[in-house]
Amino acid sequence: MNHTENILAYLREELSEAEKLDFEQQLQADPALAAELSSQQQSWQLLGELPARARQKAEIGSWIAEASAAEPAARIRRFSPVSRYISIAAAIILLAALGYLFLPKTATTESLYADYYQPYTYSQTMGAGDSTDSLFQQGVRLFKEEKFDLAIRELQLIASDATIYADACMLIGAAYMQQKMYASAIPYFQQASISPSLADQAHWYQAWAHLMAGEKAEAKELLQKTAASQGYKHQEAADLLRKLD
Amino acid sequence: MITISPLCIHMNKAQTYTEQELVARIKDEGSRKEAVVQLYQHTKDNILRFVLKYGGKNEDRDELMNEGFLVLIKSVEADKFQFQAQLSTYYIGICRRIWLNWRKKDTAEAGRHNPITEQTEASLFVGSIQDDIEKEERLHILDGCLDELGERGKELLIMSREDPPIPWPKIAEMLAFSSHQTAKNAAQRFMKRVSDCVQAKLAA
């Protein structure tokens, strides 16, 4: 066991007297280890206070919500000049929305989804390895069995410095897509896109996550990247862009 | 004939507490709710105006006020509030400081324009209220960093922090890890990630 791995055991007071002595000697000899311990120790102390704080915060939150709900009229007492501008802006937006409703439409997001979207499938095989790989393989298995929530839980345990981290992010994003949790999928596709081998796929699926979350501008920006890449789904991305315009 | 229940009349009457009563109720968990609600009602418009003026949205107000109450309760319990100002003014000052911490980039500008000047505020905060605000800020950041781990990671770290400690095999069983070593390894990684996240956000 290396000394960094001893930090949690030290904080939980699980080390034997001999191990503790050895660890403390290492702390004196290794400033980086001492700094790491100090950093984790601060979070560790705060962590102990968190459950009680969460309970108190939830309780106060419920009182605030109750008090706020009891006075719905209090928020619209006066019309300041700012409120007037807001009202005018709201009226303009409403008119624009009504105009939009009566304009002929090219295609709805749902129809495009039905025509273009195919769920992500994972086909790469990983070699057997350390515990991180086994977590990944378990995540892949759960994903393939369509146990998406369990796959997400397993894959989220993979460390960000692991070699298969980007693949794990891709799978987590895809699992969220399958659960129609589009906003949750976006940051994972973003992480996956850092890997050059996954960037095109990640951009394509992230574009879909934005589109399904109603963020058309962000979706178009990513589709432009996909279309320009000449790689994965570039033709579909170009078609989709035309239909979105 | 229509009759009005005396209970209804009683319910419509808003109880207003004196400063001493408010403080006593904040200290007493059993009657804290009434004091919190009264302070909320008296200060919410002022705090909303401040939040909107300095880059926030309507929905930020209640989150800010919630955090403010956590600090206020600690401060009152530790007798740091010495009636040097009205409790509501003191509470608004706390919320303002928390908000400035949340929006550090705007600190200088907010400090120049706020009706409660730094000098006036400093006189309110005798004792180490600033420490309480900073600690609350660190807890807020830690909570956010834990959320980034996902539900299972958060549960794992909170469970591993229980006092007295829960043995690893028990934690592994409760959170459905394949072995206690897997749970322990995951907790080590998460602890490092959370600690790095907290340091990065504090330094930002």
Short mmCIF file of N, CA and C in Angstrom, two decimals, chain B residues 52-110:
data_model
loop_
_atom_site.label_atom_id
_atom_site.label_comp_id
_atom_site.label_asym_id
_atom_site.label_seq_id
_atom_site.Cartn_x
_atom_site.Cartn_y
_atom_site.Cartn_z
N LEU B 52 -31.01 40.83 -7.03
CA LEU B 52 -31.28 41.20 -8.42
C LEU B 52 -30.31 42.28 -8.90
N LYS B 53 -30.00 43.19 -7.98
CA LYS B 53 -29.12 44.29 -8.36
C LYS B 53 -27.70 43.79 -8.66
N TYR B 54 -27.30 42.74 -7.97
CA TYR B 54 -25.92 42.28 -8.13
C TYR B 54 -25.84 40.91 -8.79
N GLY B 55 -26.54 40.81 -9.90
CA GLY B 55 -26.30 39.69 -10.80
C GLY B 55 -27.04 38.41 -10.52
N GLY B 56 -27.99 38.42 -9.57
CA GLY B 56 -28.71 37.19 -9.25
C GLY B 56 -30.07 37.11 -9.90
N LYS B 57 -30.76 36.01 -9.64
CA LYS B 57 -32.11 35.81 -10.17
C LYS B 57 -33.07 35.64 -8.99
N ASN B 58 -34.37 35.75 -9.30
CA ASN B 58 -35.39 35.59 -8.24
C ASN B 58 -35.16 34.34 -7.40
N GLU B 59 -34.86 33.22 -8.11
CA GLU B 59 -34.76 31.95 -7.40
C GLU B 59 -33.50 31.84 -6.53
N ASP B 60 -32.55 32.75 -6.71
CA ASP B 60 -31.35 32.72 -5.87
C ASP B 60 -31.66 33.17 -4.44
N ARG B 61 -32.70 34.01 -4.31
CA ARG B 61 -32.96 34.60 -3.01
C ARG B 61 -33.19 33.57 -1.92
N ASP B 62 -34.08 32.62 -2.15
CA ASP B 62 -34.42 31.69 -1.07
C ASP B 62 -33.25 30.79 -0.71
N GLU B 63 -32.44 30.43 -1.71
CA GLU B 63 -31.25 29.62 -1.43
C GLU B 63 -30.29 30.42 -0.55
N LEU B 64 -30.12 31.70 -0.90
CA LEU B 64 -29.24 32.57 -0.11
C LEU B 64 -29.78 32.73 1.31
N MET B 65 -31.09 32.97 1.42
CA MET B 65 -31.68 33.19 2.74
C MET B 65 -31.56 31.93 3.59
N ASN B 66 -31.69 30.78 2.95
CA ASN B 66 -31.54 29.51 3.67
C ASN B 66 -30.13 29.41 4.26
N GLU B 67 -29.12 29.68 3.44
CA GLU B 67 -27.73 29.64 3.93
C GLU B 67 -27.54 30.68 5.04
N GLY B 68 -28.16 31.85 4.84
CA GLY B 68 -28.06 32.91 5.84
C GLY B 68 -28.61 32.48 7.18
N PHE B 69 -29.71 31.74 7.16
CA PHE B 69 -30.29 31.28 8.43
C PHE B 69 -29.38 30.28 9.14
N LEU B 70 -28.68 29.45 8.35
CA LEU B 70 -27.76 28.48 8.97
C LEU B 70 -26.67 29.22 9.76
N VAL B 71 -26.16 30.31 9.16
CA VAL B 71 -25.12 31.09 9.85
C VAL B 71 -25.73 31.84 11.04
N LEU B 72 -26.91 32.43 10.82
CA LEU B 72 -27.54 33.21 11.89
C LEU B 72 -27.79 32.33 13.12
N ILE B 73 -28.30 31.13 12.88
CA ILE B 73 -28.61 30.24 14.01
C ILE B 73 -27.34 29.94 14.81
N LYS B 74 -26.27 29.61 14.10
CA LYS B 74 -24.99 29.32 14.79
C LYS B 74 -24.53 30.54 15.58
N SER B 75 -24.66 31.70 14.96
CA SER B 75 -24.18 32.93 15.57
C SER B 75 -24.99 33.26 16.84
N VAL B 76 -26.30 33.13 16.74
CA VAL B 76 -27.16 33.44 17.89
C VAL B 76 -26.94 32.41 19.00
N GLU B 77 -26.80 31.16 18.60
CA GLU B 77 -26.56 30.11 19.61
C GLU B 77 -25.26 30.35 20.37
N ALA B 78 -24.28 30.90 19.66
CA ALA B 78 -22.97 31.16 20.31
C ALA B 78 -22.92 32.54 20.96
N ASP B 79 -24.08 33.20 21.06
CA ASP B 79 -24.19 34.54 21.67
C ASP B 79 -23.30 35.57 20.99
N LYS B 80 -23.08 35.41 19.70
CA LYS B 80 -22.30 36.43 18.98
C LYS B 80 -23.19 37.63 18.63
N PHE B 81 -24.48 37.41 18.60
CA PHE B 81 -25.40 38.54 18.38
C PHE B 81 -25.68 39.17 19.74
N GLN B 82 -25.27 40.44 19.88
CA GLN B 82 -25.36 41.13 21.17
C GLN B 82 -26.31 42.33 21.10
N PHE B 83 -27.34 42.26 20.28
CA PHE B 83 -28.32 43.34 20.11
C PHE B 83 -27.63 44.64 19.70
N GLN B 84 -26.52 44.55 18.98
CA GLN B 84 -25.83 45.74 18.51
C GLN B 84 -26.57 46.38 17.34
N ALA B 85 -27.53 45.65 16.79
CA ALA B 85 -28.40 46.17 15.72
C ALA B 85 -29.67 45.33 15.78
N GLN B 86 -30.64 45.67 14.93
CA GLN B 86 -31.83 44.81 14.86
C GLN B 86 -31.41 43.46 14.30
N LEU B 87 -32.07 42.42 14.75
CA LEU B 87 -31.71 41.08 14.27
C LEU B 87 -31.87 40.99 12.75
N SER B 88 -32.90 41.68 12.22
CA SER B 88 -33.12 41.61 10.77
C SER B 88 -31.96 42.28 10.02
N THR B 89 -31.44 43.38 10.55
CA THR B 89 -30.31 44.07 9.91
C THR B 89 -29.08 43.17 9.94
N TYR B 90 -28.90 42.54 11.08
CA TYR B 90 -27.77 41.62 11.26
C TYR B 90 -27.87 40.47 10.25
N TYR B 91 -29.09 39.96 10.11
CA TYR B 91 -29.32 38.83 9.19
C TYR B 91 -29.08 39.26 7.73
N ILE B 92 -29.57 40.46 7.39
CA ILE B 92 -29.35 40.96 6.02
C ILE B 92 -27.84 41.09 5.76
N GLY B 93 -27.10 41.56 6.76
CA GLY B 93 -25.65 41.68 6.62
C GLY B 93 -25.01 40.33 6.36
N ILE B 94 -25.48 39.31 7.06
CA ILE B 94 -24.94 37.95 6.85
C ILE B 94 -25.21 37.52 5.42
N CYS B 95 -26.47 37.69 4.99
CA CYS B 95 -26.84 37.26 3.63
C CYS B 95 -26.01 38.01 2.59
N ARG B 96 -25.82 39.28 2.84
CA ARG B 96 -25.05 40.08 1.89
C ARG B 96 -23.63 39.55 1.77
N ARG B 97 -23.05 39.24 2.92
CA ARG B 97 -21.65 38.74 2.89
C ARG B 97 -21.58 37.38 2.18
N ILE B 98 -22.57 36.54 2.44
CA ILE B 98 -22.57 35.24 1.75
C ILE B 98 -22.68 35.46 0.24
N TRP B 99 -23.57 36.36 -0.13
CA TRP B 99 -23.77 36.62 -1.56
C TRP B 99 -22.48 37.14 -2.21
N LEU B 100 -21.79 38.01 -1.49
CA LEU B 100 -20.53 38.54 -2.04
C LEU B 100 -19.51 37.42 -2.17
N ASN B 101 -19.52 36.49 -1.25
CA ASN B 101 -18.61 35.35 -1.37
C ASN B 101 -18.95 34.52 -2.60
N TRP B 102 -20.25 34.36 -2.84
CA TRP B 102 -20.70 33.57 -4.00
C TRP B 102 -20.33 34.27 -5.30
N ARG B 103 -20.32 35.56 -5.25
CA ARG B 103 -20.04 36.30 -6.49
C ARG B 103 -18.81 37.18 -6.28
N LYS B 104 -17.71 36.50 -6.05
CA LYS B 104 -16.49 37.22 -5.68
C LYS B 104 -16.08 38.26 -6.73
N LYS B 105 -16.36 37.97 -7.98
CA LYS B 105 -15.95 38.88 -9.04
C LYS B 105 -16.58 40.26 -8.87
N ASP B 106 -17.79 40.29 -8.31
CA ASP B 106 -18.51 41.57 -8.21
C ASP B 106 -18.29 42.24 -6.85
N THR B 107 -17.43 41.69 -6.04
CA THR B 107 -17.29 42.17 -4.66
C THR B 107 -17.05 43.67 -4.59
N ALA B 108 -16.07 44.15 -5.33
CA ALA B 108 -15.70 45.55 -5.20
C ALA B 108 -16.87 46.47 -5.53
N GLU B 109 -17.55 46.16 -6.63
CA GLU B 109 -18.67 47.01 -7.03
C GLU B 109 -19.81 46.96 -6.02
N ALA B 110 -20.14 45.76 -5.57
CA ALA B 110 -21.24 45.62 -4.61
C ALA B 110 -20.91 46.37 -3.33
#
